[in-house]
CSV table of C-alpha atoms and ligand atoms in Angstrom, one decimal:
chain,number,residue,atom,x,y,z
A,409,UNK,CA,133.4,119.0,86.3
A,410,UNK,CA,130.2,119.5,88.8
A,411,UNK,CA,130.8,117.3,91.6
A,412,UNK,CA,129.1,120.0,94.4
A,413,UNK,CA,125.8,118.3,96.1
A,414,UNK,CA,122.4,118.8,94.8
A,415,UNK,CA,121.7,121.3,97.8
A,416,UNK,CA,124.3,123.5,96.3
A,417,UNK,CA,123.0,123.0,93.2
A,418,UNK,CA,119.6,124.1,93.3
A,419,UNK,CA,121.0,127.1,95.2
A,420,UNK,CA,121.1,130.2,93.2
A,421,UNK,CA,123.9,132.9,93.8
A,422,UNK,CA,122.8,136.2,95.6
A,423,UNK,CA,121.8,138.4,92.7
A,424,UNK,CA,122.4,141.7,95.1
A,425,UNK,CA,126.1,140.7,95.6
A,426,UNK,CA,126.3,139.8,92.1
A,427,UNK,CA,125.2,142.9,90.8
A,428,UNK,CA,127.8,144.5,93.2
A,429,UNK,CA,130.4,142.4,92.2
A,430,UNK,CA,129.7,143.8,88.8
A,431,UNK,CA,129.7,147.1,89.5
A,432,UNK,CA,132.4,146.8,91.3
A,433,UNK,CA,134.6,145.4,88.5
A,434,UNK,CA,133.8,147.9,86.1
A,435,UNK,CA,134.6,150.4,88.1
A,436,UNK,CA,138.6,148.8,88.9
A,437,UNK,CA,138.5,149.4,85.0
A,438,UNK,CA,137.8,153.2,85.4
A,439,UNK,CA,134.4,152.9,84.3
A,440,UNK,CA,132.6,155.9,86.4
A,441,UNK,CA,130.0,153.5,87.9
A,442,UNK,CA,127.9,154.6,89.8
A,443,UNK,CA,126.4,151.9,92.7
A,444,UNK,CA,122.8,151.6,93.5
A,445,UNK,CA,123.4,148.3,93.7
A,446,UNK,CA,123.8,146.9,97.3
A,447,UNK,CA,121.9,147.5,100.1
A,448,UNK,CA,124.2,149.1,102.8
A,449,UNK,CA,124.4,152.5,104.5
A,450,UNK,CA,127.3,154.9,102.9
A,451,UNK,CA,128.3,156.2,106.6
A,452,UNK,CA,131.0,155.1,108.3
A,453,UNK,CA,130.8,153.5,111.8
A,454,UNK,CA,129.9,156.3,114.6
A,455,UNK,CA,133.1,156.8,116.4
A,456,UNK,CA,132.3,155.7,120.0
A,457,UNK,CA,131.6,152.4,118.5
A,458,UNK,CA,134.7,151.9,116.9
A,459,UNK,CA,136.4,153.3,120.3
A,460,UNK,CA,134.9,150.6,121.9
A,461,UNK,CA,136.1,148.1,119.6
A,462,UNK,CA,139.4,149.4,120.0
A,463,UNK,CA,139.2,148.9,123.6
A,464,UNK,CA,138.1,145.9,123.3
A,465,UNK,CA,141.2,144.6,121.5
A,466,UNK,CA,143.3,146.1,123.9
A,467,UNK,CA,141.1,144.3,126.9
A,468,UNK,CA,142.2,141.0,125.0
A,469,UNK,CA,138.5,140.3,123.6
A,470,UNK,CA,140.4,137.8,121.1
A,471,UNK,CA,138.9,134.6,122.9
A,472,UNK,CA,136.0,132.3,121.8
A,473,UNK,CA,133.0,133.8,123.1
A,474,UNK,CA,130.1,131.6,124.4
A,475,UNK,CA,127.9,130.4,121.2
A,476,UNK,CA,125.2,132.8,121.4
A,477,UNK,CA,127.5,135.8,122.3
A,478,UNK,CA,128.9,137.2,125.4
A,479,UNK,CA,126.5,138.6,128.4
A,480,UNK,CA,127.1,142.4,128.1
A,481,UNK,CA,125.9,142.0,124.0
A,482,UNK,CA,122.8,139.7,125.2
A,483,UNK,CA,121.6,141.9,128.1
A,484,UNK,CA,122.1,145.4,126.0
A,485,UNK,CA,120.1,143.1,123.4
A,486,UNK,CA,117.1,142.8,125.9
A,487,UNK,CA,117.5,146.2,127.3
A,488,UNK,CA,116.9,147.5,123.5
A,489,UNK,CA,114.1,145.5,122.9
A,490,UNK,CA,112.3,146.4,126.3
A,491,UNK,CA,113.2,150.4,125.7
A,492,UNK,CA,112.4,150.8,122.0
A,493,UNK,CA,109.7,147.8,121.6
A,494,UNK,CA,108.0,147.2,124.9
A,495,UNK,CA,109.1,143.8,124.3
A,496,UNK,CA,110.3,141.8,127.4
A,497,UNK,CA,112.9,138.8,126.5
A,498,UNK,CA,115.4,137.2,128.7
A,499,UNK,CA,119.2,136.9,127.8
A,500,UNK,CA,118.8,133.4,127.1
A,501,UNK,CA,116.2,133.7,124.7
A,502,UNK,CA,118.7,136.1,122.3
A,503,UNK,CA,121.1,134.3,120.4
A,504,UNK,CA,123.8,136.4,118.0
A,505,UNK,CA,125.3,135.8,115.1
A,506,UNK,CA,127.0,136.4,112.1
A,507,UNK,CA,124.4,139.1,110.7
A,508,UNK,CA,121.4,138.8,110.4
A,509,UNK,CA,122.2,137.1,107.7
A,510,UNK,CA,122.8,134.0,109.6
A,511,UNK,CA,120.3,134.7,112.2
A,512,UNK,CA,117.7,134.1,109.1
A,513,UNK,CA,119.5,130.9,107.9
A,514,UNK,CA,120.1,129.1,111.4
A,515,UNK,CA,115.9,129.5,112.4
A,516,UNK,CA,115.0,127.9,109.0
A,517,UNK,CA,117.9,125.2,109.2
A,518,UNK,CA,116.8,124.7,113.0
A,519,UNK,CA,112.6,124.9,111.9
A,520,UNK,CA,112.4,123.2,108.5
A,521,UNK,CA,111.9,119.5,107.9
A,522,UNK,CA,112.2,118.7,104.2
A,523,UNK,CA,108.7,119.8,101.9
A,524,UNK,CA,107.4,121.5,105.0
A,525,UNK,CA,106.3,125.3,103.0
A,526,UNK,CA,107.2,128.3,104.1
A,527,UNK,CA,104.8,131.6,103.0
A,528,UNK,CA,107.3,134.1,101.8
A,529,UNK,CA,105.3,137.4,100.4
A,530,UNK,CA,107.0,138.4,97.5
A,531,UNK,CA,108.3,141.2,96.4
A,532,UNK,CA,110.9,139.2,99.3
A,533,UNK,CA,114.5,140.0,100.2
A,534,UNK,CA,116.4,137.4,97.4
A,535,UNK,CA,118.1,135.4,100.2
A,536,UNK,CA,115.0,134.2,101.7
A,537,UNK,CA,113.9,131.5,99.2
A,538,UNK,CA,117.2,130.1,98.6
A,539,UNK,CA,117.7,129.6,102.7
A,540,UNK,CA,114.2,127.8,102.3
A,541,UNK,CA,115.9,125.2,99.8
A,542,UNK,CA,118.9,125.3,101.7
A,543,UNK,CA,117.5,123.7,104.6
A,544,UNK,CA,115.2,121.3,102.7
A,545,UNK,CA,111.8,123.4,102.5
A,546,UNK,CA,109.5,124.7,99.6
A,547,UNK,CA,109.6,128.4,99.7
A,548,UNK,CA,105.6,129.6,98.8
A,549,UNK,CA,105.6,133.1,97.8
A,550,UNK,CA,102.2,135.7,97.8
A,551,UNK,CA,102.3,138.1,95.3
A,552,UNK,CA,101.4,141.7,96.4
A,553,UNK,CA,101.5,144.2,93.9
A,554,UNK,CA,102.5,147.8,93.8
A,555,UNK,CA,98.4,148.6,93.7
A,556,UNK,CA,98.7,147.3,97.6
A,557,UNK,CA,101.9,148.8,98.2
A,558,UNK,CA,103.3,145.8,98.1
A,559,UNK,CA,101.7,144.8,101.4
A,560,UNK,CA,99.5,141.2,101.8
A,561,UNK,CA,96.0,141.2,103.1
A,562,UNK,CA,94.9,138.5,106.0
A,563,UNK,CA,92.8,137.1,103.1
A,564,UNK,CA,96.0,136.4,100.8
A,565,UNK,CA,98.0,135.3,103.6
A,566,UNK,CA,95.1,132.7,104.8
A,567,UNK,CA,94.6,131.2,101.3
A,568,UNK,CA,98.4,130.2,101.0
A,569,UNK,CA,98.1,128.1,104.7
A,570,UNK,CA,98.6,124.5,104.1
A,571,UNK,CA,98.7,122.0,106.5
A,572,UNK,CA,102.8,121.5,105.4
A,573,UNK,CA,103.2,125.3,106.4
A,574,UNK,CA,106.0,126.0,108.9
A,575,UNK,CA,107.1,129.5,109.1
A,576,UNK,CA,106.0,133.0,107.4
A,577,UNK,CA,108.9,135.4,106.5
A,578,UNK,CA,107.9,138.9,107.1
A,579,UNK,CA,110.2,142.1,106.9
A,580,UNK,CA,109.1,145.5,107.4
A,581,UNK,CA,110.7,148.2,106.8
A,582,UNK,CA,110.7,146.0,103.5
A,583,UNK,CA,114.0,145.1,101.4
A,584,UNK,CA,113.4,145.6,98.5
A,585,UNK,CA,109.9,147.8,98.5
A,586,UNK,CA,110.7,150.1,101.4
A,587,UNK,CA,106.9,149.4,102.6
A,588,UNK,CA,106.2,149.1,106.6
A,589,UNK,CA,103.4,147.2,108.1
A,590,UNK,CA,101.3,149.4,110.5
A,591,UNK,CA,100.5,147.8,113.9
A,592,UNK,CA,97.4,147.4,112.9
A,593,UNK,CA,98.0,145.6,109.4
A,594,UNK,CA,100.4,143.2,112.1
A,595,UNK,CA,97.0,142.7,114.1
A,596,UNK,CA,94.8,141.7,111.1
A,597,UNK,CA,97.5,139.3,109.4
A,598,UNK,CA,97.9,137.6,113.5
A,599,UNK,CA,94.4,137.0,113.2
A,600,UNK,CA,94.4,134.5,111.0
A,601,UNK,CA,97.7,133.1,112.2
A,602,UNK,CA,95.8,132.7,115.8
A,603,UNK,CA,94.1,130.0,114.3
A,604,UNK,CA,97.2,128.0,113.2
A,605,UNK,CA,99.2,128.4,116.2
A,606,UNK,CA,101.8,126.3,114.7
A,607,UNK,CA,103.2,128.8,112.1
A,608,UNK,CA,106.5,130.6,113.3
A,609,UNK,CA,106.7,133.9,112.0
A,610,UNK,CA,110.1,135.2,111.0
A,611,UNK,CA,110.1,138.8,111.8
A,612,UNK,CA,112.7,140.5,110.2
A,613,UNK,CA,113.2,144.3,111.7
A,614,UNK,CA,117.2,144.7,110.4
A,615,UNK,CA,115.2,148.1,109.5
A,616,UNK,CA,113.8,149.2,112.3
A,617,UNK,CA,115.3,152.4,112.5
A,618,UNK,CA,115.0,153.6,108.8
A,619,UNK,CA,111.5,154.1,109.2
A,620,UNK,CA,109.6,157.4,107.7
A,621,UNK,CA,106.6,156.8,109.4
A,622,UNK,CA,107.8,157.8,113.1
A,623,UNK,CA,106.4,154.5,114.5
A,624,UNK,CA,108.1,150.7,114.1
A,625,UNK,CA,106.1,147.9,114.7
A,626,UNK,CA,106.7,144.2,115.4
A,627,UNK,CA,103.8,141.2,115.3
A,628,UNK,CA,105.9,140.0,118.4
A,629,UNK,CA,104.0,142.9,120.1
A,630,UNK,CA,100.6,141.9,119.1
A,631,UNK,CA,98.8,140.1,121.9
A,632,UNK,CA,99.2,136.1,121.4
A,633,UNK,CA,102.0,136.8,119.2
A,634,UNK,CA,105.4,136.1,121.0
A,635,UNK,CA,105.6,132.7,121.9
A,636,UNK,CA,105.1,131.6,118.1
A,637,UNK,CA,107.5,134.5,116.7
A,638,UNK,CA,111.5,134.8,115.6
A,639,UNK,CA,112.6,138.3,116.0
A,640,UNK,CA,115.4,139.4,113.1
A,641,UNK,CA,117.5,142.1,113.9
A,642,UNK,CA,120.8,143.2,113.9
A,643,UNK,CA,123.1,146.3,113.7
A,644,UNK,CA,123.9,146.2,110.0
A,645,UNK,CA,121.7,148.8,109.0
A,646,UNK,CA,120.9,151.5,112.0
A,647,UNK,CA,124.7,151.3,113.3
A,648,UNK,CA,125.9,151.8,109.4
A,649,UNK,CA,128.0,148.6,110.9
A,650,UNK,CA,127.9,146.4,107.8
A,651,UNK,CA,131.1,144.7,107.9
A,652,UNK,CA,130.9,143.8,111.8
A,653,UNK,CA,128.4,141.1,111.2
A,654,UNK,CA,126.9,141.4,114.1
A,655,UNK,CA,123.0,139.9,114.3
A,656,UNK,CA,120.5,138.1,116.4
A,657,UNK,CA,117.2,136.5,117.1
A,658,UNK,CA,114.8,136.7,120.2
A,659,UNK,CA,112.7,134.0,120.0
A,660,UNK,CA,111.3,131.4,121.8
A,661,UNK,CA,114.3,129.5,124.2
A,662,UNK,CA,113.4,125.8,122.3
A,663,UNK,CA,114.2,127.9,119.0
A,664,UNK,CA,117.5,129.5,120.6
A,665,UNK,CA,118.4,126.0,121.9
A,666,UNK,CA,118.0,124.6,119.0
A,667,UNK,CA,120.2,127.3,116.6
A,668,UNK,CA,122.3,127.6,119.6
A,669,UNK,CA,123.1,123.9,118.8
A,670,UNK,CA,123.6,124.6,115.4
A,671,UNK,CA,125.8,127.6,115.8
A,672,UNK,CA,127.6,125.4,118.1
A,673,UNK,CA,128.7,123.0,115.7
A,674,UNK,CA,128.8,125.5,112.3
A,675,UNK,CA,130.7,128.7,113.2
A,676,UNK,CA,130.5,129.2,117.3
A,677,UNK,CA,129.9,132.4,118.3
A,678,UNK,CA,130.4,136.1,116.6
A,679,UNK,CA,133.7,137.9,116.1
A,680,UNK,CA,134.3,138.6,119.6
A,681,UNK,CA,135.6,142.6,119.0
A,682,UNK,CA,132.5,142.9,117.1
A,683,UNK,CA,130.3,141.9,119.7
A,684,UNK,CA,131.7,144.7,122.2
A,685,UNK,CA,131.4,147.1,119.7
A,686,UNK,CA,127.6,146.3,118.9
A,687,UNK,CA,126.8,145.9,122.5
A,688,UNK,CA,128.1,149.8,122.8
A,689,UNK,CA,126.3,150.0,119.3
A,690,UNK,CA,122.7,149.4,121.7
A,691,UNK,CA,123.6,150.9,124.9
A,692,UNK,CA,125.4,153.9,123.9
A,693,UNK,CA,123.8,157.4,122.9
A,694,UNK,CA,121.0,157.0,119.7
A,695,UNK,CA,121.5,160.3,117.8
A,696,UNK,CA,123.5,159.0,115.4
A,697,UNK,CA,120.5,156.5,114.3
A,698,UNK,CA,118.6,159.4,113.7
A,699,UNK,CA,120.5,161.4,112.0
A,700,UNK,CA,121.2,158.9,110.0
A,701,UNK,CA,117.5,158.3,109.4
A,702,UNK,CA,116.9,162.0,108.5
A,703,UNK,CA,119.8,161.9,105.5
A,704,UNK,CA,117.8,158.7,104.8
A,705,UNK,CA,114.4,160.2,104.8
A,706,UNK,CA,115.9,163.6,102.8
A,707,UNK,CA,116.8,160.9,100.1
A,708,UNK,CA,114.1,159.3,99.7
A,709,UNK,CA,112.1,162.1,99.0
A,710,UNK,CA,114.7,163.7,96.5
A,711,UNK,CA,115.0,160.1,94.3
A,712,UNK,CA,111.2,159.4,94.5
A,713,UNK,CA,110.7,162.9,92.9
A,714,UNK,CA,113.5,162.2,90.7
A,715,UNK,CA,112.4,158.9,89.4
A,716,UNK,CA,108.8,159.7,89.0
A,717,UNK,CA,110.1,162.4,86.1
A,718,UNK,CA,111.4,158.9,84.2
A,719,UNK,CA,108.4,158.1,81.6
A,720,UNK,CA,107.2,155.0,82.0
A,721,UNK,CA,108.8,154.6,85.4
A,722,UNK,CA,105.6,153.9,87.5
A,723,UNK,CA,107.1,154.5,91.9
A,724,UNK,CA,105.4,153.9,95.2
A,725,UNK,CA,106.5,156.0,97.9
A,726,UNK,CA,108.9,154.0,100.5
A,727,UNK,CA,108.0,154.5,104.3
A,728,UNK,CA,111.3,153.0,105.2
A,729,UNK,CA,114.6,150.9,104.3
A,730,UNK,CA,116.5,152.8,101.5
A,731,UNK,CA,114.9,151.2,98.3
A,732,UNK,CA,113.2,152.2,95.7
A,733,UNK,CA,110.9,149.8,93.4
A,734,UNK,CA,109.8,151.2,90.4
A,735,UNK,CA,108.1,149.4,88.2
A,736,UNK,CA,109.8,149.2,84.5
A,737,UNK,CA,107.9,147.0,83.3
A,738,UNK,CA,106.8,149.3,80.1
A,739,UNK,CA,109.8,148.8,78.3
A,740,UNK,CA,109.9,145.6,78.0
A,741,UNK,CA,109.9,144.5,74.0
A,742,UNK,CA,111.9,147.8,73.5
A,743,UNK,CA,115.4,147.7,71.9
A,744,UNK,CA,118.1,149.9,71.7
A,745,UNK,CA,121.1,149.1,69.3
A,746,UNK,CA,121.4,145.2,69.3
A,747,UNK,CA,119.8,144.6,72.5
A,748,UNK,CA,116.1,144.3,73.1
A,749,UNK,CA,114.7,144.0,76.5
A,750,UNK,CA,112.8,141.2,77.6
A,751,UNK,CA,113.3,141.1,81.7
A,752,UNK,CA,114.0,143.5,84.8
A,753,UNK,CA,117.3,141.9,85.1
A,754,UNK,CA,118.1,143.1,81.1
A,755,UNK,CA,116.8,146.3,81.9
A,756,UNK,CA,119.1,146.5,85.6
A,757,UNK,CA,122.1,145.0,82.6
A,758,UNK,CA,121.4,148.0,80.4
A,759,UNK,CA,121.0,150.6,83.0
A,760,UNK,CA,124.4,148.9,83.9
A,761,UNK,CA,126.4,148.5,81.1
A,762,UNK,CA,124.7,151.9,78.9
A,763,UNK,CA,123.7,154.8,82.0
A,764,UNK,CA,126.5,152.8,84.3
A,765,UNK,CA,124.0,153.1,87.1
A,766,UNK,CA,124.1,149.8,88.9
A,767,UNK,CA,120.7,148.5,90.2
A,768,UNK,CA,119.2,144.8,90.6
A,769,UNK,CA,116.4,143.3,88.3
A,770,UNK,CA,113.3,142.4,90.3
A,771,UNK,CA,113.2,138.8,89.0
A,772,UNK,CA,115.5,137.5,92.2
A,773,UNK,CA,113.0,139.3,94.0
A,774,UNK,CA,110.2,137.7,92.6
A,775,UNK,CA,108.9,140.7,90.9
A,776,UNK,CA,109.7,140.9,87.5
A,777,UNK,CA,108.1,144.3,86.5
A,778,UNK,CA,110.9,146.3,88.8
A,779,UNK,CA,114.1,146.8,89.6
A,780,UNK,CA,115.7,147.8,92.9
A,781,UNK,CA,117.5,150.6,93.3
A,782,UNK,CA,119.2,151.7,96.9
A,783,UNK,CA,119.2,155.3,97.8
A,784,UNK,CA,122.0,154.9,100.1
A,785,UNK,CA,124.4,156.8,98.8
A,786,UNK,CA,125.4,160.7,98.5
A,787,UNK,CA,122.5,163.3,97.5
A,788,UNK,CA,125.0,164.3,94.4
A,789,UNK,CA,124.8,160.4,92.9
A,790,UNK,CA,121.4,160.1,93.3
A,791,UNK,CA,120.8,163.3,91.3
A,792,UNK,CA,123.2,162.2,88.9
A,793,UNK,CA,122.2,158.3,88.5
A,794,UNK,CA,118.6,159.7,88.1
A,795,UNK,CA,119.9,161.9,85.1
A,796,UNK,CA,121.4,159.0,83.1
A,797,UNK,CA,118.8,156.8,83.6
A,798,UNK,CA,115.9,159.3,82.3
A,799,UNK,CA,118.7,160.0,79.4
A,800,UNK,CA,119.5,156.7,78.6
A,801,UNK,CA,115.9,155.3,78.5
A,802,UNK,CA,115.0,157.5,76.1
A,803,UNK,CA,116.8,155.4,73.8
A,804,UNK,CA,114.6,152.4,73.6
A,805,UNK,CA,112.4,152.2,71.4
B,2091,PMP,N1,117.5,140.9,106.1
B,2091,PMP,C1,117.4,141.8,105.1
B,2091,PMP,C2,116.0,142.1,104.6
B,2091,PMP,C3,118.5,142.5,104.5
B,2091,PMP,O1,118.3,143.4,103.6
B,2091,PMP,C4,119.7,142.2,105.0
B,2091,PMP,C5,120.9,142.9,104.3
B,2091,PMP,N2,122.0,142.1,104.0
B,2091,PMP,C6,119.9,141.2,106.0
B,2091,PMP,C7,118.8,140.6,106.5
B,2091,PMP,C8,121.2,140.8,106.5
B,2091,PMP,O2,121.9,141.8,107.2
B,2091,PMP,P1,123.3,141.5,107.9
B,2091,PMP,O3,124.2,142.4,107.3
B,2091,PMP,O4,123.0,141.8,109.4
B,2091,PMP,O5,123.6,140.1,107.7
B,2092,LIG,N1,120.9,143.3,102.2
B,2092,LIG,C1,121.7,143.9,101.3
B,2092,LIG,C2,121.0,143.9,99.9
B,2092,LIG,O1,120.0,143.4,99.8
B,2092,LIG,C3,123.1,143.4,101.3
B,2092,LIG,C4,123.4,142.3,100.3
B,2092,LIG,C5,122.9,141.0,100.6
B,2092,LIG,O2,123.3,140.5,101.7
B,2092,LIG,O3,122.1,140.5,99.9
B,2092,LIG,O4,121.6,144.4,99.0
């Protein structure tokens, strides 16, 4: 029986944490998997975080906190984005929630009106479309191809303007390409977004801070930009703080009001432990961010190296997140034993179930010529996932 609602329905399942899942179960069969699968830092939690979480248990944080998260987590929240963007919010226009995740999902549940569009440049992070339908929208998505580094040009973005658009989803660092906008590419794509001063851009930065190109930028921070922009952000990725689900949006205050009135009547505010620990996350001492960063950066140039040795693996070099993107599109049509492959995601199953490298097909990304493979993991995997997968391609013919 299928009784779930048509909204379910057309919803499809997230192929990153399917892919994990995967992986995941192979390897509780003692299958040497190794997991390039899911997007999340390999470090552990820097300590004085957790101390602070600890604390906060024993300071009997185990209440309901307000909806859009306690006081100390909103102001160290504005004091981040004043002291690392020049950005200048008040508390009430940050509202926190269950990762950023959720911070995505309640400004297109509290923006979209059914068939309004929303511009998503593809390749795009696979949740983002499926949110879209969630909340009743038509997800519109701009191809930009590894030739562009996988960036859109004003041009591109100003042909896919309807009067029925609503929102624009950007994220840089990019999940899955790795690429960053430059302030200046931000300043050229405002431009035309000046003229339809009724788009909302979605800015997600959950990368911020795993940036190789020493400078992050937001379109928040382009002149005329602020009052028509959601900020995405979260602790997630620079904190290695995964499993927290800490996240938030600075916006607008009629946007916060109105997911604040959503949140309200969905899931309330964030774990309350969490938010103490994220709000020492953002006011405590930064080196661990960049030392994270550096074992990021060290990475990236060892598998870029690595995977540009694969024939017929054709790789753009990442300025941030901890992706790669290769195209793989060259083997499709090849077989090996009884399996012939036709799509990214049969290539990501054969990698998979033949090299036992886990990675995720570019179709859910709306790229079907890659795959996505995460670099966050040791050195020693990398070198080793790299191996198989230059062995075991060699097979298809
Ligand atoms: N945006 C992007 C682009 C991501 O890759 C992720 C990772 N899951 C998120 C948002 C959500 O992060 P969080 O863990 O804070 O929910
Ligand atoms: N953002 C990560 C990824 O893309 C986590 C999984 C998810 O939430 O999709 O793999």
């Amino acid at each position: 029986m299928n009784n779930l609602s048509q909204r379910l329905n057309r919803l499809q399942p997230s192929a990153t944490l399917a892919m994990s899942q995967k992986s995941n179960e192979m390897k509780a069969r003692g299958i040497d998997i190794i997991n390039m699968s899911i997007g999340e830092p390999d470090f552990n939690t820097p300590e004085p975080i957790k101390e602070a979480a600890k604390k906060a248990i024993d300071d009997n944080y185990s209440h309901y906190s307000p909806v859009p998260g306690y006081p100390v987590l909103r102001n160290a929240i504005v004091d981040k984005l004043k002291r690392e963007n020049d950005l200048d919010y008040t508390p009430a226009q940050i509202l926190c929630s269950n990762g950023a995740k959720q911070s995505v999902c309640n400004t297109l549940m509290a923006l979209i009106n059914d068939e309004d569009e929303v511009i998503i440049p593809a390749p795009y992070w696979v949740s983002y479309p499926q949110m879209v339908k969630l909340a009743g929208g038509n997800p519109i998505s701009i191809e930009a191809t590894i030739e562009q580094d996988f960036k859109i040009t004003p041009a591109q973005l100003e042909a896919a303007i309807t009067p029925r658009t609503k929102a624009l989803i950007l994220c840089s660092p990019s999940n899955p390409t790795g690429s960053v906008y430059s302030f200046e590419e931000l300043t050229g794509l405002a431009e035309v977004l000046k003229k339809y001063p009724e788009i909302i851009v979605l800015s997600d930065e959950i990368y911020e801070h795993i940036n190789y190109t020493g400078r992050h930028a937001s379109i928040a921070q382009v002149p005329g930009m602020k009052d028509n922009t959601v900020i995405i952000n979260g602790v997630s990725k620079a904190y290695a703080m995964t499993g927290w689900r800490i996240g938030f949006i600075a916006a607008p205050e009629w946007i916060v009001k109105g997911c604040n009135k959503l949140q309200g009547q969905y899931t309330s505010g964030p774990c309350s432990v969490s938010q103490i620990a994220a709000a020492a996350a953002f006011a405590g001492d930064q080196q661990c961010v960049e030392k994270m960063r550096q074992a990021f950066e060290h990475r990236k140039d060892l598998i870029v190296s690595l995977a540009k040795d694969i024939p017929g693996f054709e790789v753009n070099m990442p300025d941030g997140a901890f992706y790669i993107f290769p195209k793989v599109s060259s083997y499709f049509g090849k077989s090996y034993e009884t399996r012939t492959i036709q799509t990214s995601t049969d290539f990501a199953m054969f990698l998979l179930e033949v090299a036992h490298v886990a990675s995720v097909g570019g179709d859910d990304f709306g790229s079907p010529d890659c795959i996505r493979l995460s670099y966050a993991t040791s050195e020693e995997n990398i070198r080793e996932a790299m191996k198989r997968i230059r062995e075991t391609v060699a097979h298809l013919k």
